[in-house]
PDB file of C-alpha atoms in Angstrom:
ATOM      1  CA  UNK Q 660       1.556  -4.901 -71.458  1.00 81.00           C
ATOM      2  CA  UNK Q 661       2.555  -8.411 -71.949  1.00 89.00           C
ATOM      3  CA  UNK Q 662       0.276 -11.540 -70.805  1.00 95.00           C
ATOM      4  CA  UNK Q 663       2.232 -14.193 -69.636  1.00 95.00           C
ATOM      5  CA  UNK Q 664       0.809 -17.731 -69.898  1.00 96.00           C
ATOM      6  CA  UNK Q 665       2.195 -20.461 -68.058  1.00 95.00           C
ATOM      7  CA  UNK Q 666       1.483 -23.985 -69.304  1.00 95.00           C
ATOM      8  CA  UNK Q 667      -0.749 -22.838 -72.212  1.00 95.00           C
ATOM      9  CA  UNK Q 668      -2.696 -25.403 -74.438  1.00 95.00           C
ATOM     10  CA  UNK Q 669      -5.542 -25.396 -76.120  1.00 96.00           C
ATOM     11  CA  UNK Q 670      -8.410 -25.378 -73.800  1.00 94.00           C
ATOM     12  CA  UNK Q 671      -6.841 -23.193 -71.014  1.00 95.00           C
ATOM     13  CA  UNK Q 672      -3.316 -21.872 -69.296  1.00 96.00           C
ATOM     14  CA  UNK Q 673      -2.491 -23.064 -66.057  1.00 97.00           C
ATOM     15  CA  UNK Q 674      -1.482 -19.557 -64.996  1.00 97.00           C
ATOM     16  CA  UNK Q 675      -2.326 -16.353 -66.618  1.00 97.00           C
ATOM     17  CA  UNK Q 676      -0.931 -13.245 -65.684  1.00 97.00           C
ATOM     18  CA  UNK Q 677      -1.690  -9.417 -66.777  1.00 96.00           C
ATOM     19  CA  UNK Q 678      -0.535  -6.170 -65.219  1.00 94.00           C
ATOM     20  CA  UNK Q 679       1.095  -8.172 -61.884  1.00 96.00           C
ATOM     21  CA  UNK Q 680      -1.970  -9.851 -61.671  1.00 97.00           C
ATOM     22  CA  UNK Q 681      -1.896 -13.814 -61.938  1.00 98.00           C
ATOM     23  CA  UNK Q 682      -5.314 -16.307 -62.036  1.00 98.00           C
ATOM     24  CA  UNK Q 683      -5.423 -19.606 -61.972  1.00 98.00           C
ATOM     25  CA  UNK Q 684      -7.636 -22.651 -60.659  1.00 98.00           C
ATOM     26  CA  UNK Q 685      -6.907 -25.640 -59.173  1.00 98.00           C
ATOM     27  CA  UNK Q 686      -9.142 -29.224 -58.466  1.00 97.00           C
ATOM     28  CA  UNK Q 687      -7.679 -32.313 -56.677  1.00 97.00           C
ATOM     29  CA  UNK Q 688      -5.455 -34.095 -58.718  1.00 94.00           C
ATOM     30  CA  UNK Q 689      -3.742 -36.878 -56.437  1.00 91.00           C
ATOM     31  CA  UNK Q 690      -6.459 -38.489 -54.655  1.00 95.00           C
ATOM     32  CA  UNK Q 691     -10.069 -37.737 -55.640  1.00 96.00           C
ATOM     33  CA  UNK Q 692     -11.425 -40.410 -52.906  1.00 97.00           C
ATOM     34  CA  UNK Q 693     -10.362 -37.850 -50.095  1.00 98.00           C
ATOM     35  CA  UNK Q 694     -13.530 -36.300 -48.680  1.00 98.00           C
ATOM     36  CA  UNK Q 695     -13.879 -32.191 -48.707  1.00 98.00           C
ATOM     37  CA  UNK Q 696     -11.076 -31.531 -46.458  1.00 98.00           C
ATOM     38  CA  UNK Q 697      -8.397 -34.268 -47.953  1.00 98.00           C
ATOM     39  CA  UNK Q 698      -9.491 -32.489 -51.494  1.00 98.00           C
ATOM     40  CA  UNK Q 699      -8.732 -28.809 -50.268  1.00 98.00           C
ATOM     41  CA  UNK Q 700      -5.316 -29.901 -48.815  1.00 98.00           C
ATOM     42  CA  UNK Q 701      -4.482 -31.413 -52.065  1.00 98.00           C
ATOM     43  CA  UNK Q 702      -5.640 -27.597 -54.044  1.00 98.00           C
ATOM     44  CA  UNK Q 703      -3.828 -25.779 -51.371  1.00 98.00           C
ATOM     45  CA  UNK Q 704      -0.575 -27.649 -51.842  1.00 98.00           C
ATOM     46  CA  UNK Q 705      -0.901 -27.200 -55.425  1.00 98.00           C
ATOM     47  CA  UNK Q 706      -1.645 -23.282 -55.104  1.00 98.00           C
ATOM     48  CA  UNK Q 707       1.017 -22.904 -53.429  1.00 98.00           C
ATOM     49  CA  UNK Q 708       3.155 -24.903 -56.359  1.00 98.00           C
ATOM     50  CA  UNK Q 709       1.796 -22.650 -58.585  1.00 98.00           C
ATOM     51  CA  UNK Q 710       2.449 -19.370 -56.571  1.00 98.00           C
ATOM     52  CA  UNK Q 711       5.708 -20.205 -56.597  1.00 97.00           C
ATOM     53  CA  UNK Q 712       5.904 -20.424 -60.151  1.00 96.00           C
ATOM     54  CA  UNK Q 713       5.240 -16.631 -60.481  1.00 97.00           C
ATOM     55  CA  UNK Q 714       7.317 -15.233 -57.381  1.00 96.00           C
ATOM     56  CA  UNK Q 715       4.249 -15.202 -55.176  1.00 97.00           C
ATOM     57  CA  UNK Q 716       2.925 -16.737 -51.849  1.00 97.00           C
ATOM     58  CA  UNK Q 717      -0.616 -17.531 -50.006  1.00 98.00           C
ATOM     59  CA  UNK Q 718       0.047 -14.435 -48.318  1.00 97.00           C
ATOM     60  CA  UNK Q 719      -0.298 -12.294 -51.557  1.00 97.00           C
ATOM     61  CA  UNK Q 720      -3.759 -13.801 -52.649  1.00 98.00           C
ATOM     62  CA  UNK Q 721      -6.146 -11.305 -53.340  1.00 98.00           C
ATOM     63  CA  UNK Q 722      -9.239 -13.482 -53.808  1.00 98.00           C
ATOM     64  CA  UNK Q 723     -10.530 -16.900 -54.409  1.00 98.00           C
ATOM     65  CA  UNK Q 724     -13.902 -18.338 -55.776  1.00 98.00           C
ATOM     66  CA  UNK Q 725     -14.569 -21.916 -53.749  1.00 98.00           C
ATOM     67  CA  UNK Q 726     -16.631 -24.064 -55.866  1.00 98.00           C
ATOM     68  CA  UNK Q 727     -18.430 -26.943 -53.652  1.00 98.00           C
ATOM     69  CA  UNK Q 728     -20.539 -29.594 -54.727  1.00 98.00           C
ATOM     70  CA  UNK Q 729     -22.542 -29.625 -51.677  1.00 98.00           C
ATOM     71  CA  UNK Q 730     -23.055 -26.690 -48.634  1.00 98.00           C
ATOM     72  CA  UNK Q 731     -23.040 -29.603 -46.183  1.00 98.00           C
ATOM     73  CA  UNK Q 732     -19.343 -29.349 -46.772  1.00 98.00           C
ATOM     74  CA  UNK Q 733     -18.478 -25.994 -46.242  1.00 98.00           C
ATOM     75  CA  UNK Q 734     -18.072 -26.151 -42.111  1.00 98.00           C
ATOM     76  CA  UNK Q 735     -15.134 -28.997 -43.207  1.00 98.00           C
ATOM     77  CA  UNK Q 736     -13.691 -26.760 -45.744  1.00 98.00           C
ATOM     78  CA  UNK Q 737     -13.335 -24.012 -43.323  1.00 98.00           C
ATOM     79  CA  UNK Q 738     -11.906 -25.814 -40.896  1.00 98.00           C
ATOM     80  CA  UNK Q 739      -8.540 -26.671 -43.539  1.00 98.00           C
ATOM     81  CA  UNK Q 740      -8.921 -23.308 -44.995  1.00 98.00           C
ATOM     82  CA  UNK Q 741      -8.639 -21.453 -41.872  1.00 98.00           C
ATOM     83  CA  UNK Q 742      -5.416 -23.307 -40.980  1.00 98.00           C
ATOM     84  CA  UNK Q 743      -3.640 -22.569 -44.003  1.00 98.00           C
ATOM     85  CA  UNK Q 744      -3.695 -18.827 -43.469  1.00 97.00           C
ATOM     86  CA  UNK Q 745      -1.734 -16.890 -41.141  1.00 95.00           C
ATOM     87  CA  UNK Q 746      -3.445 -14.748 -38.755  1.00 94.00           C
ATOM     88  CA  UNK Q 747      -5.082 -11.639 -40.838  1.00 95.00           C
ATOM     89  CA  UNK Q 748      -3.835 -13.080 -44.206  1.00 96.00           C
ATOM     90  CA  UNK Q 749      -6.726 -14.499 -45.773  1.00 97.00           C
ATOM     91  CA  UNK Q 750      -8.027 -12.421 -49.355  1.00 98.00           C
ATOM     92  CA  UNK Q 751     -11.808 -12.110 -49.984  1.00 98.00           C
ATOM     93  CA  UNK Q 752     -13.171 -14.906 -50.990  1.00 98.00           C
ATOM     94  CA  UNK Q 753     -17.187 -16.113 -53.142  1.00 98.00           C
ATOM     95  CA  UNK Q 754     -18.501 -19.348 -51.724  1.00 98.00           C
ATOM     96  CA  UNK Q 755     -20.786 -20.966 -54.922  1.00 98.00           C
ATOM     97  CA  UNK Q 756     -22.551 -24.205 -54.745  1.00 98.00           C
ATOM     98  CA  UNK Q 757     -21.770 -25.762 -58.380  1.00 98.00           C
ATOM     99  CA  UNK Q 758     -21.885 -29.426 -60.163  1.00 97.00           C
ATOM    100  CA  UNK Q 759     -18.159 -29.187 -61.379  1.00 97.00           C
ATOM    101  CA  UNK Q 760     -16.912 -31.056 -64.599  1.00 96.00           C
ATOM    102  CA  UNK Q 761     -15.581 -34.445 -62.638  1.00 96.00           C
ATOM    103  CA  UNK Q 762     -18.339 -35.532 -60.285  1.00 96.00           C
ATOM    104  CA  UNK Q 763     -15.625 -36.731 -58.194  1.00 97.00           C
ATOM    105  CA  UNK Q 764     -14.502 -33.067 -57.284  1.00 98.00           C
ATOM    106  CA  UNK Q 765     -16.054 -31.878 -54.010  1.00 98.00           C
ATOM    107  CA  UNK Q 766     -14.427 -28.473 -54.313  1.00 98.00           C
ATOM    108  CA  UNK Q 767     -12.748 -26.358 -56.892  1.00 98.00           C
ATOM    109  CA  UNK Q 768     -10.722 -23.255 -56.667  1.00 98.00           C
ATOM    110  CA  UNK Q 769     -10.346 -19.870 -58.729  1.00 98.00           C
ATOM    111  CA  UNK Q 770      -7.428 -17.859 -57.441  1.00 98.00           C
ATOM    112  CA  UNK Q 771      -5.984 -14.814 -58.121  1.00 98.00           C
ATOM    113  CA  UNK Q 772      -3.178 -13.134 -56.665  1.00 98.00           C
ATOM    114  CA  UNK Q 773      -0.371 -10.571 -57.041  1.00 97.00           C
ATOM    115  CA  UNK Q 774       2.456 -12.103 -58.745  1.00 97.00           C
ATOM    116  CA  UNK Q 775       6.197 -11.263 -58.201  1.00 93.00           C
ATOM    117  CA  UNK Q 776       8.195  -8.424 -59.801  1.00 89.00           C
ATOM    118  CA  UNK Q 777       9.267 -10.399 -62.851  1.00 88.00           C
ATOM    119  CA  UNK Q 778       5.428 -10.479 -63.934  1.00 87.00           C
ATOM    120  CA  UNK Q 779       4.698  -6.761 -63.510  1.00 73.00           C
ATOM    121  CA  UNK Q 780       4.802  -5.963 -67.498  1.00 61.00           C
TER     122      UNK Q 780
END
């Protein structure tokens, strides 16, 4: 089966896809001032960029690893990540306290999701 890459370079792809099955992770890019919440809005606008890239919505993720720099956050990051999802959409999901790679990220996201038909093989 094929692997599709999307955006490859050297160090990493911004979406990889095998089998129907895309991953990809996102940190803020626009405003790394925001606090937690400003931060996720800025990754969940972007997931959903990049969903749309492979014939896929929120409603299709299957699971996502949340990366925060600090616990003290997490009631914050709830709060915008429970109003992005519909009612009885949200995937499964690992909560891990990490330092990240920019010490200005507060959170970081792993997705994966099913992708759309044109990504199946």
């Amino acid at each position: 089966m094929t692997i599709h890459r999307i955006n490859p370079c050297q160090r990493w792809s911004d979406i990889t896809v095998f089998n129907g099955i895309a991953h990809f992770v996102e940190v803020p890019e626009a405003d790394l001032d925001a606090d937690v919440q400003g931060q996720a809005a800025q990754i969940f606008a972007q997931a959903e960029q990049a969903l749309a890239k492979i014939g896929s919505d929120k409603t299709r993720l299957l699971s996502v690893t949340i990366y925060l720099t600090d616990f003290a956050d997490l009631p914050a990051f709830n709060a915008v990540w429970d109003a992005w999802f519909e009612p009885d959409t949200a995937p499964s999901r690992a909560c891990v306290k990490a330092e990240l790679a920019n010490p200005r990220y507060l959170v970081e996201l792993a997705f994966v999701a099913a992708a759309g038909d044109d990504f199946g093989n």
